[in-house]
PDB file of C-alpha atoms in Angstrom:
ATOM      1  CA  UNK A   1      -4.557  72.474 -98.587  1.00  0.00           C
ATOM      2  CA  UNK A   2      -5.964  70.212-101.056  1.00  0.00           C
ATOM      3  CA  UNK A   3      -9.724  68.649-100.104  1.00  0.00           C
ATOM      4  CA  UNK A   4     -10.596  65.077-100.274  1.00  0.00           C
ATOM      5  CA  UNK A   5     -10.722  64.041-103.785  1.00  0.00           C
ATOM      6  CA  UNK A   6     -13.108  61.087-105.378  1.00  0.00           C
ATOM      7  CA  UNK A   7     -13.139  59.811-108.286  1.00  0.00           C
ATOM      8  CA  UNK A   8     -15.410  58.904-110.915  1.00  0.00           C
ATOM      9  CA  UNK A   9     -17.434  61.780-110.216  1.00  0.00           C
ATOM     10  CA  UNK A  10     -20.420  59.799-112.368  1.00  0.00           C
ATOM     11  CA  UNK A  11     -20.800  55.993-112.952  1.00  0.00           C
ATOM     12  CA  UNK A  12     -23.546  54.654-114.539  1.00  0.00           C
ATOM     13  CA  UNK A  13     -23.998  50.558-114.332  1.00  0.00           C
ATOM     14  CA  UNK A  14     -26.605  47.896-115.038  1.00  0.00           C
ATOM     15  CA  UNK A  15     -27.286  45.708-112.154  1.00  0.00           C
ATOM     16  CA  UNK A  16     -25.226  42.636-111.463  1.00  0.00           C
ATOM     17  CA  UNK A  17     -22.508  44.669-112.798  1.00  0.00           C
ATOM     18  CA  UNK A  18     -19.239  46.011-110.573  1.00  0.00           C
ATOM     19  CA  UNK A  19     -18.217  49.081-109.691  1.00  0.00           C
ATOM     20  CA  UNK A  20     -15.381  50.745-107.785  1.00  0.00           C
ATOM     21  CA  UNK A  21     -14.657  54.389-106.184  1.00  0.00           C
ATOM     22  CA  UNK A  22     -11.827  55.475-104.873  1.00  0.00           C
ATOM     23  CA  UNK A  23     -11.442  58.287-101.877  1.00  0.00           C
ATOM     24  CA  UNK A  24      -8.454  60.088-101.499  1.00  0.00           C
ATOM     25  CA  UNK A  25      -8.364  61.874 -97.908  1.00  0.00           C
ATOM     26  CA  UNK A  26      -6.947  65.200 -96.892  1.00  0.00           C
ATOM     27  CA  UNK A  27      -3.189  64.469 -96.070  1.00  0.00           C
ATOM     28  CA  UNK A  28      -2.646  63.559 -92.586  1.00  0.00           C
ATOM     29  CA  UNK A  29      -5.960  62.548 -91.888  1.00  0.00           C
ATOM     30  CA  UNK A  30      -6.169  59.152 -89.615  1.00  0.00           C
ATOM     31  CA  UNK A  31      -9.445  58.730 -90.260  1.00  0.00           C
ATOM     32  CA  UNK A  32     -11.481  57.865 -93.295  1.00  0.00           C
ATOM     33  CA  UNK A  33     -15.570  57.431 -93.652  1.00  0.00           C
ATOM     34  CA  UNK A  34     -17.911  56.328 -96.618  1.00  0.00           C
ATOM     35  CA  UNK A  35     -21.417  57.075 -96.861  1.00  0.00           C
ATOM     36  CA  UNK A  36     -24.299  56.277 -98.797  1.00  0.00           C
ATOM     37  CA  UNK A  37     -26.452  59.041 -99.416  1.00  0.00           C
ATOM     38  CA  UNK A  38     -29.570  57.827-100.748  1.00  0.00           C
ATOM     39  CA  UNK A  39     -32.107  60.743-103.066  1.00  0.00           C
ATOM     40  CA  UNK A  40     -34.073  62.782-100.624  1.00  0.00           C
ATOM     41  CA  UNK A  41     -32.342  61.439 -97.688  1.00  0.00           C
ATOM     42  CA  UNK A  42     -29.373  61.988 -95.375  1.00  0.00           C
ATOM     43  CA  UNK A  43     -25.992  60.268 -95.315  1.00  0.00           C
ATOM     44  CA  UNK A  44     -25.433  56.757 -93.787  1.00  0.00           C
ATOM     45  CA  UNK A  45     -22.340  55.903 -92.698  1.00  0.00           C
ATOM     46  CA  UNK A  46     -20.802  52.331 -94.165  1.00  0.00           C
ATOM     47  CA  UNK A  47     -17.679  52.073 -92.597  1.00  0.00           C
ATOM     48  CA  UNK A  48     -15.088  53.973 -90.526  1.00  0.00           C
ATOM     49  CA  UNK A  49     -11.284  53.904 -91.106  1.00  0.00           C
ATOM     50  CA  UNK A  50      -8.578  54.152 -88.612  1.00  0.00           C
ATOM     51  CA  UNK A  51      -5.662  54.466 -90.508  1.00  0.00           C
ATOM     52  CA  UNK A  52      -5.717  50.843 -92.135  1.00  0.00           C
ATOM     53  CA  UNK A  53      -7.942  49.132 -89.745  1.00  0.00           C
ATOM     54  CA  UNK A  54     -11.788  49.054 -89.727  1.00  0.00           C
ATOM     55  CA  UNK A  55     -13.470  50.904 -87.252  1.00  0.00           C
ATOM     56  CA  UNK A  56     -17.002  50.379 -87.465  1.00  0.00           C
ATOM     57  CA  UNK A  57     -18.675  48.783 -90.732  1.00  0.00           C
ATOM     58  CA  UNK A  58     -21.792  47.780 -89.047  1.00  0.00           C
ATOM     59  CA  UNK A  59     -24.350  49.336 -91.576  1.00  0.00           C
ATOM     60  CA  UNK A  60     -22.436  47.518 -94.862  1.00  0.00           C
ATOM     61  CA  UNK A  61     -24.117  45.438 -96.644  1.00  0.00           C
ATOM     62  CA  UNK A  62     -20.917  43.180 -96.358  1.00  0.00           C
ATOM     63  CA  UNK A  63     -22.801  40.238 -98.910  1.00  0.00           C
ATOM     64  CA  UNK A  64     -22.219  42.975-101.904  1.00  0.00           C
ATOM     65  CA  UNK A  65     -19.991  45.565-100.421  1.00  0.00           C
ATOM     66  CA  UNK A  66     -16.472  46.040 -99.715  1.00  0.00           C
ATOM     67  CA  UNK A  67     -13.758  48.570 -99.092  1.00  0.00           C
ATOM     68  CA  UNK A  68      -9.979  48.701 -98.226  1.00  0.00           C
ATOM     69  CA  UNK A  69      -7.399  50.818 -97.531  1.00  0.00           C
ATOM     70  CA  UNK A  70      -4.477  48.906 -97.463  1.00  0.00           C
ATOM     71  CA  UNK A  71      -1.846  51.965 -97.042  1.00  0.00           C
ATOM     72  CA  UNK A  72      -3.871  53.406 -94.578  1.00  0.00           C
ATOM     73  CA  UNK A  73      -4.276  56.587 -96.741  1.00  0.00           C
ATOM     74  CA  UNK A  74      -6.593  56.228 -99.956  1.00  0.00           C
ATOM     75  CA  UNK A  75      -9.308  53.887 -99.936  1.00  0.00           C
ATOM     76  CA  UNK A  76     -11.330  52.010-102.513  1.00  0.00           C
ATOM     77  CA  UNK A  77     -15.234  50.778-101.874  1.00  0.00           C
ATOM     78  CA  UNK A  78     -16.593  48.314-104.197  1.00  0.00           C
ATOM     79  CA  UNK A  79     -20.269  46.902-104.770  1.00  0.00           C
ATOM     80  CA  UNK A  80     -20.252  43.200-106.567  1.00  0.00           C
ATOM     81  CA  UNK A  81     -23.153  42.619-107.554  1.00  0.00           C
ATOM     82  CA  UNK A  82     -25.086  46.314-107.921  1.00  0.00           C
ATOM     83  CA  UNK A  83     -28.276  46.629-107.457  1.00  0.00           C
ATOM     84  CA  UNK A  84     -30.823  49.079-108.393  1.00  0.00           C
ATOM     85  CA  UNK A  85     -31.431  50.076-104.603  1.00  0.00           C
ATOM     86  CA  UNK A  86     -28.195  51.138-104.658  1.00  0.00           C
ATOM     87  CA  UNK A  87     -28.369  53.901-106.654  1.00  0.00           C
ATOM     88  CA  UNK A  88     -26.966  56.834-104.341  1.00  0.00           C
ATOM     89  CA  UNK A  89     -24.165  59.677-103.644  1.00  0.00           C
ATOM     90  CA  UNK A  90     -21.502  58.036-101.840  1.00  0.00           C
ATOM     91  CA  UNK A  91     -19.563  60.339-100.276  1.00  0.00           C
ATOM     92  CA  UNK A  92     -15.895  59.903 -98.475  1.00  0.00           C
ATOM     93  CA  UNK A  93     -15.184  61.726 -95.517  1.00  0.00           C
ATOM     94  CA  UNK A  94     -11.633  62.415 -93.424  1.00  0.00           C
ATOM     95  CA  UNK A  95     -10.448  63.765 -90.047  1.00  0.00           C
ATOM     96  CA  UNK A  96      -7.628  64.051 -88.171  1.00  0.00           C
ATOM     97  CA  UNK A  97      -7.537  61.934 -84.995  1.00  0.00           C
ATOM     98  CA  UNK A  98      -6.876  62.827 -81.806  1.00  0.00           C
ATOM     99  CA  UNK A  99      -7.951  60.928 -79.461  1.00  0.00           C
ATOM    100  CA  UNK A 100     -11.224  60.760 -77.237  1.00  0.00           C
ATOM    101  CA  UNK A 101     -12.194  64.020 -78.720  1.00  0.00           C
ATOM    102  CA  UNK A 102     -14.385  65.632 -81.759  1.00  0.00           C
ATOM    103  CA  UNK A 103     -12.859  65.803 -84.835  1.00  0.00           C
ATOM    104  CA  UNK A 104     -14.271  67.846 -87.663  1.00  0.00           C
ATOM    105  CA  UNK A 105     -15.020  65.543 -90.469  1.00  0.00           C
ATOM    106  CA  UNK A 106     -14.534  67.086 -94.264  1.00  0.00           C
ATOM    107  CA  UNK A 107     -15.820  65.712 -96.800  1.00  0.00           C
ATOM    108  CA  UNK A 108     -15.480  64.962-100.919  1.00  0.00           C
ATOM    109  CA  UNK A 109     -17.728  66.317-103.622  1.00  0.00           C
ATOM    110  CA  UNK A 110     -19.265  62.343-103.787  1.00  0.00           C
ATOM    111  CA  UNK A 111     -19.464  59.706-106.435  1.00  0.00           C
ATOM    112  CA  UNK A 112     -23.231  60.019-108.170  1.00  0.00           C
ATOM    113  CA  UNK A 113     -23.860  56.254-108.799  1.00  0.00           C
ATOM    114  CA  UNK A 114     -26.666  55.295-111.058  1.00  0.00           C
ATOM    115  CA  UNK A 115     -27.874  51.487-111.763  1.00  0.00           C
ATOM    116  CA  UNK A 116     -30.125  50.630-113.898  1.00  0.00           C
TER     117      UNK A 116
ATOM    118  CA  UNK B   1     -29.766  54.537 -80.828  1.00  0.00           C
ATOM    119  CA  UNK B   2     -30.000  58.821 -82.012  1.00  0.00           C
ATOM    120  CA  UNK B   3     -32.254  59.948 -84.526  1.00  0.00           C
ATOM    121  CA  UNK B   4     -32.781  62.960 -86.339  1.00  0.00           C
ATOM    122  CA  UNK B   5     -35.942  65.030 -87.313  1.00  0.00           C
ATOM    123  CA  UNK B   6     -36.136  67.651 -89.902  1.00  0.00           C
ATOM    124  CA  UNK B   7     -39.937  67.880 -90.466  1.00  0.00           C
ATOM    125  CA  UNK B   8     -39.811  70.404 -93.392  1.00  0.00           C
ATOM    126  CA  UNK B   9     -38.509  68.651 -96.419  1.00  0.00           C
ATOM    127  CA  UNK B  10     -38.399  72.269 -98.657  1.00  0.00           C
ATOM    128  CA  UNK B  11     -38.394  75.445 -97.809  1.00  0.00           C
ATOM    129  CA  UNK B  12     -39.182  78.204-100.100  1.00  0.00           C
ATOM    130  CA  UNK B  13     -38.365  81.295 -98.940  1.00  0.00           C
ATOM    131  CA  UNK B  14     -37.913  85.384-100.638  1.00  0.00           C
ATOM    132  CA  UNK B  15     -34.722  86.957-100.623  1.00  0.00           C
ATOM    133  CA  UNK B  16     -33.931  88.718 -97.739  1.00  0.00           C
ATOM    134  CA  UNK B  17     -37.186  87.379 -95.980  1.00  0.00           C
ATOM    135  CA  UNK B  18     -35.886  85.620 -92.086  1.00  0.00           C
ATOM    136  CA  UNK B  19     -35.717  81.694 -92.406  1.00  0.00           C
ATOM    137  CA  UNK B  20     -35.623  78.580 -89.839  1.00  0.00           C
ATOM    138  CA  UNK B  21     -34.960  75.472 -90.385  1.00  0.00           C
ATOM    139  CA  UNK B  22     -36.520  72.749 -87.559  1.00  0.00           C
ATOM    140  CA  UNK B  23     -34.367  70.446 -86.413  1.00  0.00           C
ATOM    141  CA  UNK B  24     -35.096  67.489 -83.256  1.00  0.00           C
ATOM    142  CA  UNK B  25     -33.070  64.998 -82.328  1.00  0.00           C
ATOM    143  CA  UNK B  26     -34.241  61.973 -79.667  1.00  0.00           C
ATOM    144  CA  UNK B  27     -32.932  62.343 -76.007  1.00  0.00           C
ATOM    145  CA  UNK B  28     -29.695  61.885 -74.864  1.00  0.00           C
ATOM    146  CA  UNK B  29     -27.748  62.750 -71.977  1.00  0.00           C
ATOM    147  CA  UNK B  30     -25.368  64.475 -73.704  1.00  0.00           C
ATOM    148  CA  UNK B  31     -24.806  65.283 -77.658  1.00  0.00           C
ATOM    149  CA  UNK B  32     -22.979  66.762 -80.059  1.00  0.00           C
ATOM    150  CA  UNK B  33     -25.359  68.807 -82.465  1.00  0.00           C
ATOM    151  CA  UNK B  34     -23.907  69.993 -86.065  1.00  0.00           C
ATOM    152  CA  UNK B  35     -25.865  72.010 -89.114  1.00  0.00           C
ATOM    153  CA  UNK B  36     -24.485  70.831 -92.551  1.00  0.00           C
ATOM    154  CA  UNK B  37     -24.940  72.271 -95.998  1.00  0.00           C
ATOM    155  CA  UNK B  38     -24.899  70.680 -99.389  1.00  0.00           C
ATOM    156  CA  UNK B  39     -24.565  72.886-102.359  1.00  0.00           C
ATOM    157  CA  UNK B  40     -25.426  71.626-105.840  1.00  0.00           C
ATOM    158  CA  UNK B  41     -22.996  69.322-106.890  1.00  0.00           C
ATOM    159  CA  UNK B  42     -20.720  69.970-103.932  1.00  0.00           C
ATOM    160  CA  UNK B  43     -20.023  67.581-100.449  1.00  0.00           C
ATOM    161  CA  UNK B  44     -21.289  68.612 -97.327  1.00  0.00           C
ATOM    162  CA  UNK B  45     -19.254  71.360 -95.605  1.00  0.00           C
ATOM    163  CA  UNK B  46     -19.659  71.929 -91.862  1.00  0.00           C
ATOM    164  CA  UNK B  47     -21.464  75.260 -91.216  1.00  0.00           C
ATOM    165  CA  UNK B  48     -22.343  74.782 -87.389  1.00  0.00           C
ATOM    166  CA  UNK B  49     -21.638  73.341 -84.268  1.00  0.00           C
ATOM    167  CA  UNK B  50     -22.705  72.630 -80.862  1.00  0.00           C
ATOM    168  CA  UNK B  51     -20.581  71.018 -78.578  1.00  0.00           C
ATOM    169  CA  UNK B  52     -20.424  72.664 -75.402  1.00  0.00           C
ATOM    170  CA  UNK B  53     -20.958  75.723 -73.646  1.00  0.00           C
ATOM    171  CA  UNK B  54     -23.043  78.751 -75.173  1.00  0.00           C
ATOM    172  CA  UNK B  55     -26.362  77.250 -76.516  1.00  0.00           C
ATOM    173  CA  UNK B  56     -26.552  79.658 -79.172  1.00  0.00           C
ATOM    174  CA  UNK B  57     -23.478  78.954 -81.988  1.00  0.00           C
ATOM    175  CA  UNK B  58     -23.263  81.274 -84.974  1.00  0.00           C
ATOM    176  CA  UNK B  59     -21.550  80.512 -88.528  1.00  0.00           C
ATOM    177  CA  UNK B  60     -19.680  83.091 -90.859  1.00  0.00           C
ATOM    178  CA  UNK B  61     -22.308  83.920 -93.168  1.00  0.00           C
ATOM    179  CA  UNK B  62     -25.023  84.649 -90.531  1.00  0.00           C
ATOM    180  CA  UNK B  63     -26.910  81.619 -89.747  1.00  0.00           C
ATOM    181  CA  UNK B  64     -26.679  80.759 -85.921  1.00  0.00           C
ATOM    182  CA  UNK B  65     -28.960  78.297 -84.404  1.00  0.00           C
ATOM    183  CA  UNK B  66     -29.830  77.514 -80.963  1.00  0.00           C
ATOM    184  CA  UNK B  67     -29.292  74.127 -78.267  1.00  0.00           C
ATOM    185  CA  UNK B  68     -32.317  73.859 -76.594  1.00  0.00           C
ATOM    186  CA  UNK B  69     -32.408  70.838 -74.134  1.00  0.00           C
ATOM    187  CA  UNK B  70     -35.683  70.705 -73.010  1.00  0.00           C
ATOM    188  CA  UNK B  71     -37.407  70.610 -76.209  1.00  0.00           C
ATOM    189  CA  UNK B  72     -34.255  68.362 -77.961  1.00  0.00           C
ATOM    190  CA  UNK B  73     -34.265  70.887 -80.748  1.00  0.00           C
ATOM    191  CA  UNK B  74     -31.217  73.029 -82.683  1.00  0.00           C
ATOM    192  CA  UNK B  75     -33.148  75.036 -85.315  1.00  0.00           C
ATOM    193  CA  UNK B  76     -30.920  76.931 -87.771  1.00  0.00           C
ATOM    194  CA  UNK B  77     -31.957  80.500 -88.608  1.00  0.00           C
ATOM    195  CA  UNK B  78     -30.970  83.659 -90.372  1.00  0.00           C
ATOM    196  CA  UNK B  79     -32.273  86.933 -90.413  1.00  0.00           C
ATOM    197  CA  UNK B  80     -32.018  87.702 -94.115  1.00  0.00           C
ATOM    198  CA  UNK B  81     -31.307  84.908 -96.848  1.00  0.00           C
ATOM    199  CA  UNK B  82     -29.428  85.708-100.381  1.00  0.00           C
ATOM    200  CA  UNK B  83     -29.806  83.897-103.269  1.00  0.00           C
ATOM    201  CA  UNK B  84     -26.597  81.912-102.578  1.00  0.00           C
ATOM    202  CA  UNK B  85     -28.057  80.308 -99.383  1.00  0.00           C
ATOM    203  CA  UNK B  86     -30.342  77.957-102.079  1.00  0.00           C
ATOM    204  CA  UNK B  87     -29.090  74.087-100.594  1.00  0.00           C
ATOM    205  CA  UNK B  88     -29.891  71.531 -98.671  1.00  0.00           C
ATOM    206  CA  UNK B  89     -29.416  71.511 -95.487  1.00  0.00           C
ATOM    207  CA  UNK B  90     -28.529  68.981 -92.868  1.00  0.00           C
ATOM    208  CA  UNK B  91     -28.476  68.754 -89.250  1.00  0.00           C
ATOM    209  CA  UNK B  92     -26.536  66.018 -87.372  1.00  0.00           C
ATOM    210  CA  UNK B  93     -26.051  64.454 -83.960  1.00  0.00           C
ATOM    211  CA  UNK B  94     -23.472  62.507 -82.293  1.00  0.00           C
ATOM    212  CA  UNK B  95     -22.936  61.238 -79.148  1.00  0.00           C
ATOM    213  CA  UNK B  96     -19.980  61.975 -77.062  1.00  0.00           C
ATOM    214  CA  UNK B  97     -19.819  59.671 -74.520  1.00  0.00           C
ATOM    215  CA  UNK B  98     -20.455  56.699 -76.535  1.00  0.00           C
ATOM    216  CA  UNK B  99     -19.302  57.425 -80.167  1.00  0.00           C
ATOM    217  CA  UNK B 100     -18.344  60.837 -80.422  1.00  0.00           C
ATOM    218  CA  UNK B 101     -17.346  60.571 -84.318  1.00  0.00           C
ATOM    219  CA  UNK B 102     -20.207  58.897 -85.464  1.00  0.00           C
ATOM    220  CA  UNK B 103     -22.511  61.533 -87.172  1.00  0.00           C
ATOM    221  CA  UNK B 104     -26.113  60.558 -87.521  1.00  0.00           C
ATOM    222  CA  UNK B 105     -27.605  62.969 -90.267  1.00  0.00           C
ATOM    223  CA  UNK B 106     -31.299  63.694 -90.908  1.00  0.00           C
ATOM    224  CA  UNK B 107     -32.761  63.603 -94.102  1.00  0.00           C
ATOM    225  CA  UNK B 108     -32.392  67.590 -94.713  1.00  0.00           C
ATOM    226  CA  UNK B 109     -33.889  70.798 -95.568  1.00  0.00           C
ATOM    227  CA  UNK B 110     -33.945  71.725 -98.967  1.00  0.00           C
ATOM    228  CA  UNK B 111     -33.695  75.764 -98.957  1.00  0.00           C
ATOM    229  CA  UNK B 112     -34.447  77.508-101.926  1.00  0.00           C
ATOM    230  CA  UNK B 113     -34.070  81.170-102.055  1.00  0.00           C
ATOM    231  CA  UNK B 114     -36.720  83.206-104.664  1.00  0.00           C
ATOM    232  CA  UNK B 115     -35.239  86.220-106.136  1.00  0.00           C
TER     233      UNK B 115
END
Protein backbone atom coordinates (compact mmCIF):
# COMPACT_ATOMS: atom_id res chain seq x y z
CA UNK A 1 0.00 0.00 0.00
CA UNK A 2 1.49 3.12 -1.12
CA UNK A 3 2.17 5.95 1.88
CA UNK A 4 1.15 9.48 1.67
CA UNK A 5 3.23 11.18 -0.82
CA UNK A 6 4.32 15.15 -0.79
CA UNK A 7 5.82 16.89 -2.99
CA UNK A 8 8.50 19.25 -3.33
CA UNK A 9 10.41 17.50 -0.85
CA UNK A 10 12.67 21.01 -0.59
CA UNK A 11 11.57 24.61 -1.47
CA UNK A 12 13.59 27.34 -0.86
CA UNK A 13 11.84 31.06 -1.21
CA UNK A 14 12.56 34.68 -0.37
CA UNK A 15 9.91 36.28 1.63
CA UNK A 16 6.91 37.89 0.02
CA UNK A 17 7.28 35.19 -2.40
CA UNK A 18 4.53 32.10 -2.95
CA UNK A 19 4.74 28.78 -2.47
CA UNK A 20 2.60 25.67 -2.86
CA UNK A 21 2.71 21.84 -1.57
CA UNK A 22 0.73 19.36 -2.47
CA UNK A 23 -0.32 16.10 -0.16
CA UNK A 24 -1.41 13.13 -1.67
CA UNK A 25 -3.18 10.77 1.05
CA UNK A 26 -3.17 7.03 1.39
CA UNK A 27 -6.14 5.82 -0.86
CA UNK A 28 -9.30 5.63 0.93
CA UNK A 29 -8.44 7.84 3.55
CA UNK A 30 -11.46 10.41 4.56
CA UNK A 31 -9.41 12.37 6.36
CA UNK A 32 -6.55 14.67 5.58
CA UNK A 33 -4.26 16.95 8.16
CA UNK A 34 -1.38 19.58 7.59
CA UNK A 35 1.04 20.54 10.06
CA UNK A 36 3.62 22.93 10.64
CA UNK A 37 6.48 21.62 12.30
CA UNK A 38 8.57 24.34 13.37
CA UNK A 39 12.91 23.43 14.18
CA UNK A 40 13.18 22.01 17.63
CA UNK A 41 9.56 21.79 18.12
CA UNK A 42 6.55 19.50 17.69
CA UNK A 43 3.89 19.48 14.99
CA UNK A 44 0.92 21.96 14.93
CA UNK A 45 -1.92 21.09 13.30
CA UNK A 46 -3.34 23.83 10.51
CA UNK A 47 -6.27 22.33 9.30
CA UNK A 48 -8.29 19.08 9.24
CA UNK A 49 -9.99 17.57 6.14
CA UNK A 50 -13.11 15.62 5.95
CA UNK A 51 -13.23 14.45 2.66
CA UNK A 52 -13.68 17.97 0.88
CA UNK A 53 -14.93 19.94 3.74
CA UNK A 54 -12.87 21.72 6.46
CA UNK A 55 -12.87 20.34 9.70
CA UNK A 56 -11.03 22.41 11.95
CA UNK A 57 -8.53 25.24 10.61
CA UNK A 58 -8.47 27.14 13.76
CA UNK A 59 -4.58 27.46 14.18
CA UNK A 60 -4.13 28.89 10.24
CA UNK A 61 -2.89 31.82 9.81
CA UNK A 62 -5.86 32.30 7.29
CA UNK A 63 -4.36 36.24 6.31
CA UNK A 64 -1.33 34.23 4.42
CA UNK A 65 -2.42 30.67 4.36
CA UNK A 66 -4.63 28.54 2.43
CA UNK A 67 -5.41 25.00 1.43
CA UNK A 68 -8.02 23.02 -0.64
CA UNK A 69 -8.97 19.88 -1.58
CA UNK A 70 -11.47 20.23 -3.99
CA UNK A 71 -11.83 16.31 -4.96
CA UNK A 72 -11.81 15.43 -1.57
CA UNK A 73 -8.63 13.30 -2.11
CA UNK A 74 -5.25 15.33 -2.71
CA UNK A 75 -4.84 18.57 -1.24
CA UNK A 76 -2.77 21.65 -1.92
CA UNK A 77 -1.64 24.33 1.04
CA UNK A 78 -0.37 27.57 -0.06
CA UNK A 79 1.40 30.55 1.88
CA UNK A 80 0.99 34.15 -0.09
CA UNK A 81 3.01 36.15 1.19
CA UNK A 82 5.99 33.88 3.05
CA UNK A 83 7.55 34.93 5.69
CA UNK A 84 10.71 34.13 7.35
CA UNK A 85 8.81 32.73 10.54
CA UNK A 86 7.56 30.38 8.42
CA UNK A 87 10.31 28.47 7.74
CA UNK A 88 9.24 24.81 8.90
CA UNK A 89 8.50 20.94 7.95
CA UNK A 90 5.03 20.80 6.95
CA UNK A 91 3.91 17.60 7.09
CA UNK A 92 0.44 15.96 5.62
CA UNK A 93 -1.21 13.44 7.48
CA UNK A 94 -4.32 10.81 6.51
CA UNK A 95 -6.74 8.39 8.22
CA UNK A 96 -9.48 6.49 7.55
CA UNK A 97 -12.72 7.62 9.21
CA UNK A 98 -14.93 5.87 11.07
CA UNK A 99 -16.86 7.51 13.04
CA UNK A 100 -16.72 8.64 16.83
CA UNK A 101 -13.67 6.55 17.17
CA UNK A 102 -9.60 6.77 16.99
CA UNK A 103 -8.18 6.59 13.86
CA UNK A 104 -4.49 6.04 13.36
CA UNK A 105 -3.14 8.97 11.53
CA UNK A 106 -0.03 8.22 8.93
CA UNK A 107 1.84 10.52 7.85
CA UNK A 108 4.22 11.89 4.68
CA UNK A 109 7.97 12.29 4.72
CA UNK A 110 7.13 16.47 4.90
CA UNK A 111 7.92 19.41 2.73
CA UNK A 112 11.34 21.18 4.29
CA UNK A 113 10.43 24.87 3.56
CA UNK A 114 13.12 27.43 3.84
CA UNK A 115 12.56 31.43 3.46
CA UNK A 116 14.91 33.63 3.44
CA UNK B 1 -6.86 23.08 26.32
CA UNK B 2 -3.97 19.71 26.54
CA UNK B 3 -0.45 20.26 26.66
CA UNK B 4 2.47 18.26 26.41
CA UNK B 5 5.82 18.07 28.41
CA UNK B 6 8.94 16.43 27.32
CA UNK B 7 11.51 18.04 29.68
CA UNK B 8 14.65 16.41 28.11
CA UNK B 9 15.28 17.99 24.79
CA UNK B 10 18.44 15.27 23.92
CA UNK B 11 19.27 12.33 25.12
CA UNK B 12 22.56 10.76 24.68
CA UNK B 13 22.69 7.46 25.50
CA UNK B 14 25.49 4.07 24.85
CA UNK B 15 24.44 1.27 22.91
CA UNK B 16 22.77 -1.22 24.65
CA UNK B 17 22.70 1.02 27.88
CA UNK B 18 18.45 1.15 29.24
CA UNK B 19 16.81 4.56 28.12
CA UNK B 20 13.54 6.68 29.17
CA UNK B 21 12.17 9.20 27.71
CA UNK B 22 9.79 11.67 30.19
CA UNK B 23 6.77 12.47 28.98
CA UNK B 24 3.60 14.70 31.04
CA UNK B 25 0.72 15.77 29.73
CA UNK B 26 -1.88 18.36 31.76
CA UNK B 27 -5.01 16.68 33.38
CA UNK B 28 -7.80 15.39 31.77
CA UNK B 29 -10.51 13.16 32.51
CA UNK B 30 -9.81 10.97 30.00
CA UNK B 31 -6.96 10.85 27.08
CA UNK B 32 -5.60 9.26 24.46
CA UNK B 33 -1.68 9.05 24.93
CA UNK B 34 0.61 8.13 21.70
CA UNK B 35 4.74 7.89 21.43
CA UNK B 36 5.88 9.03 17.89
CA UNK B 37 9.21 8.71 16.17
CA UNK B 38 10.86 10.79 13.53
CA UNK B 39 13.77 9.35 11.73
CA UNK B 40 16.13 11.57 9.73
CA UNK B 41 14.51 12.71 6.84
CA UNK B 42 11.47 10.51 7.36
CA UNK B 43 7.55 11.54 8.74
CA UNK B 44 6.50 10.55 11.95
CA UNK B 45 5.42 6.89 12.22
CA UNK B 46 3.25 5.78 15.15
CA UNK B 47 5.29 3.55 17.53
CA UNK B 48 2.85 3.55 20.65
CA UNK B 49 -0.39 3.83 21.97
CA UNK B 50 -2.53 4.20 24.89
CA UNK B 51 -6.03 4.17 24.61
CA UNK B 52 -7.61 2.00 26.97
CA UNK B 53 -7.18 -0.79 29.14
CA UNK B 54 -3.60 -2.18 30.19
CA UNK B 55 -1.52 0.89 31.34
CA UNK B 56 1.55 -0.56 30.16
CA UNK B 57 1.54 -0.72 25.94
CA UNK B 58 4.58 -2.20 24.23
CA UNK B 59 5.81 -1.55 20.46
CA UNK B 60 7.60 -4.13 18.07
CA UNK B 61 11.03 -3.19 18.53
CA UNK B 62 10.98 -3.18 22.39
CA UNK B 63 10.09 0.13 23.65
CA UNK B 64 6.88 -0.03 25.91
CA UNK B 65 5.94 2.81 28.06
CA UNK B 66 3.64 3.15 30.85
CA UNK B 67 -0.09 5.28 31.62
CA UNK B 68 0.26 6.51 34.84
CA UNK B 69 -2.79 8.66 35.97
CA UNK B 70 -1.85 10.00 39.02
CA UNK B 71 1.30 11.52 38.06
CA UNK B 72 -0.20 12.45 34.20
CA UNK B 73 2.91 10.84 32.82
CA UNK B 74 3.58 8.03 29.78
CA UNK B 75 7.40 7.70 29.77
CA UNK B 76 8.77 5.58 26.90
CA UNK B 77 11.54 3.12 27.78
CA UNK B 78 13.67 0.30 26.52
CA UNK B 79 15.89 -1.96 28.07
CA UNK B 80 18.71 -1.96 25.54
CA UNK B 81 18.99 0.73 22.63
CA UNK B 82 20.82 -0.05 19.07
CA UNK B 83 22.25 2.30 17.02
CA UNK B 84 19.11 2.45 14.82
CA UNK B 85 16.93 3.82 17.69
CA UNK B 86 19.02 7.46 17.02
CA UNK B 87 15.54 9.95 16.37
CA UNK B 88 13.47 12.13 17.73
CA UNK B 89 10.95 11.26 19.54
CA UNK B 90 7.48 12.51 20.18
CA UNK B 91 4.79 11.92 22.54
CA UNK B 92 1.17 13.04 21.89
CA UNK B 93 -2.21 13.46 23.54
CA UNK B 94 -5.67 13.65 22.45
CA UNK B 95 -8.76 13.85 23.95
CA UNK B 96 -11.51 11.45 23.41
CA UNK B 97 -14.43 12.85 24.55
CA UNK B 98 -14.00 16.14 23.05
CA UNK B 99 -11.74 15.76 19.92
CA UNK B 100 -10.54 12.42 19.75
CA UNK B 101 -8.46 13.03 16.35
CA UNK B 102 -6.84 16.01 17.27
CA UNK B 103 -3.19 15.10 18.28
CA UNK B 104 -1.42 17.63 20.40
CA UNK B 105 2.42 16.78 20.09
CA UNK B 106 5.22 17.93 22.42
CA UNK B 107 8.23 19.33 21.28
CA UNK B 108 10.26 15.83 21.39
CA UNK B 109 13.13 13.89 22.52
CA UNK B 110 15.98 13.83 20.44
CA UNK B 111 17.66 10.20 21.08
CA UNK B 112 20.95 9.64 19.95
CA UNK B 113 22.49 6.32 20.32
CA UNK B 114 26.70 6.28 20.85
CA UNK B 115 28.29 3.31 19.40
Amino acid sequence: EAGVAQSPRYKIIEKRQSVAFWCNPISGHATLYWYQQILGQGPKLLIQFQNNGVVDDSQLPKDRFSAERLKGVDSTLKIQPAKLEDSAVYLCASSLFRGNSYNEQFFGPGTRLTVL
Amino acid sequence: AQSVTQLDSQVPVFEEAPVELRCNYSSSVSVYLFWYVQYPNQGLQLLLKYLSGSTLVESINGFEAEFNKSQTSFHLRKPSVHISDTAEYFCAVSDPKTSYDKVIFGPGTSLSVIP
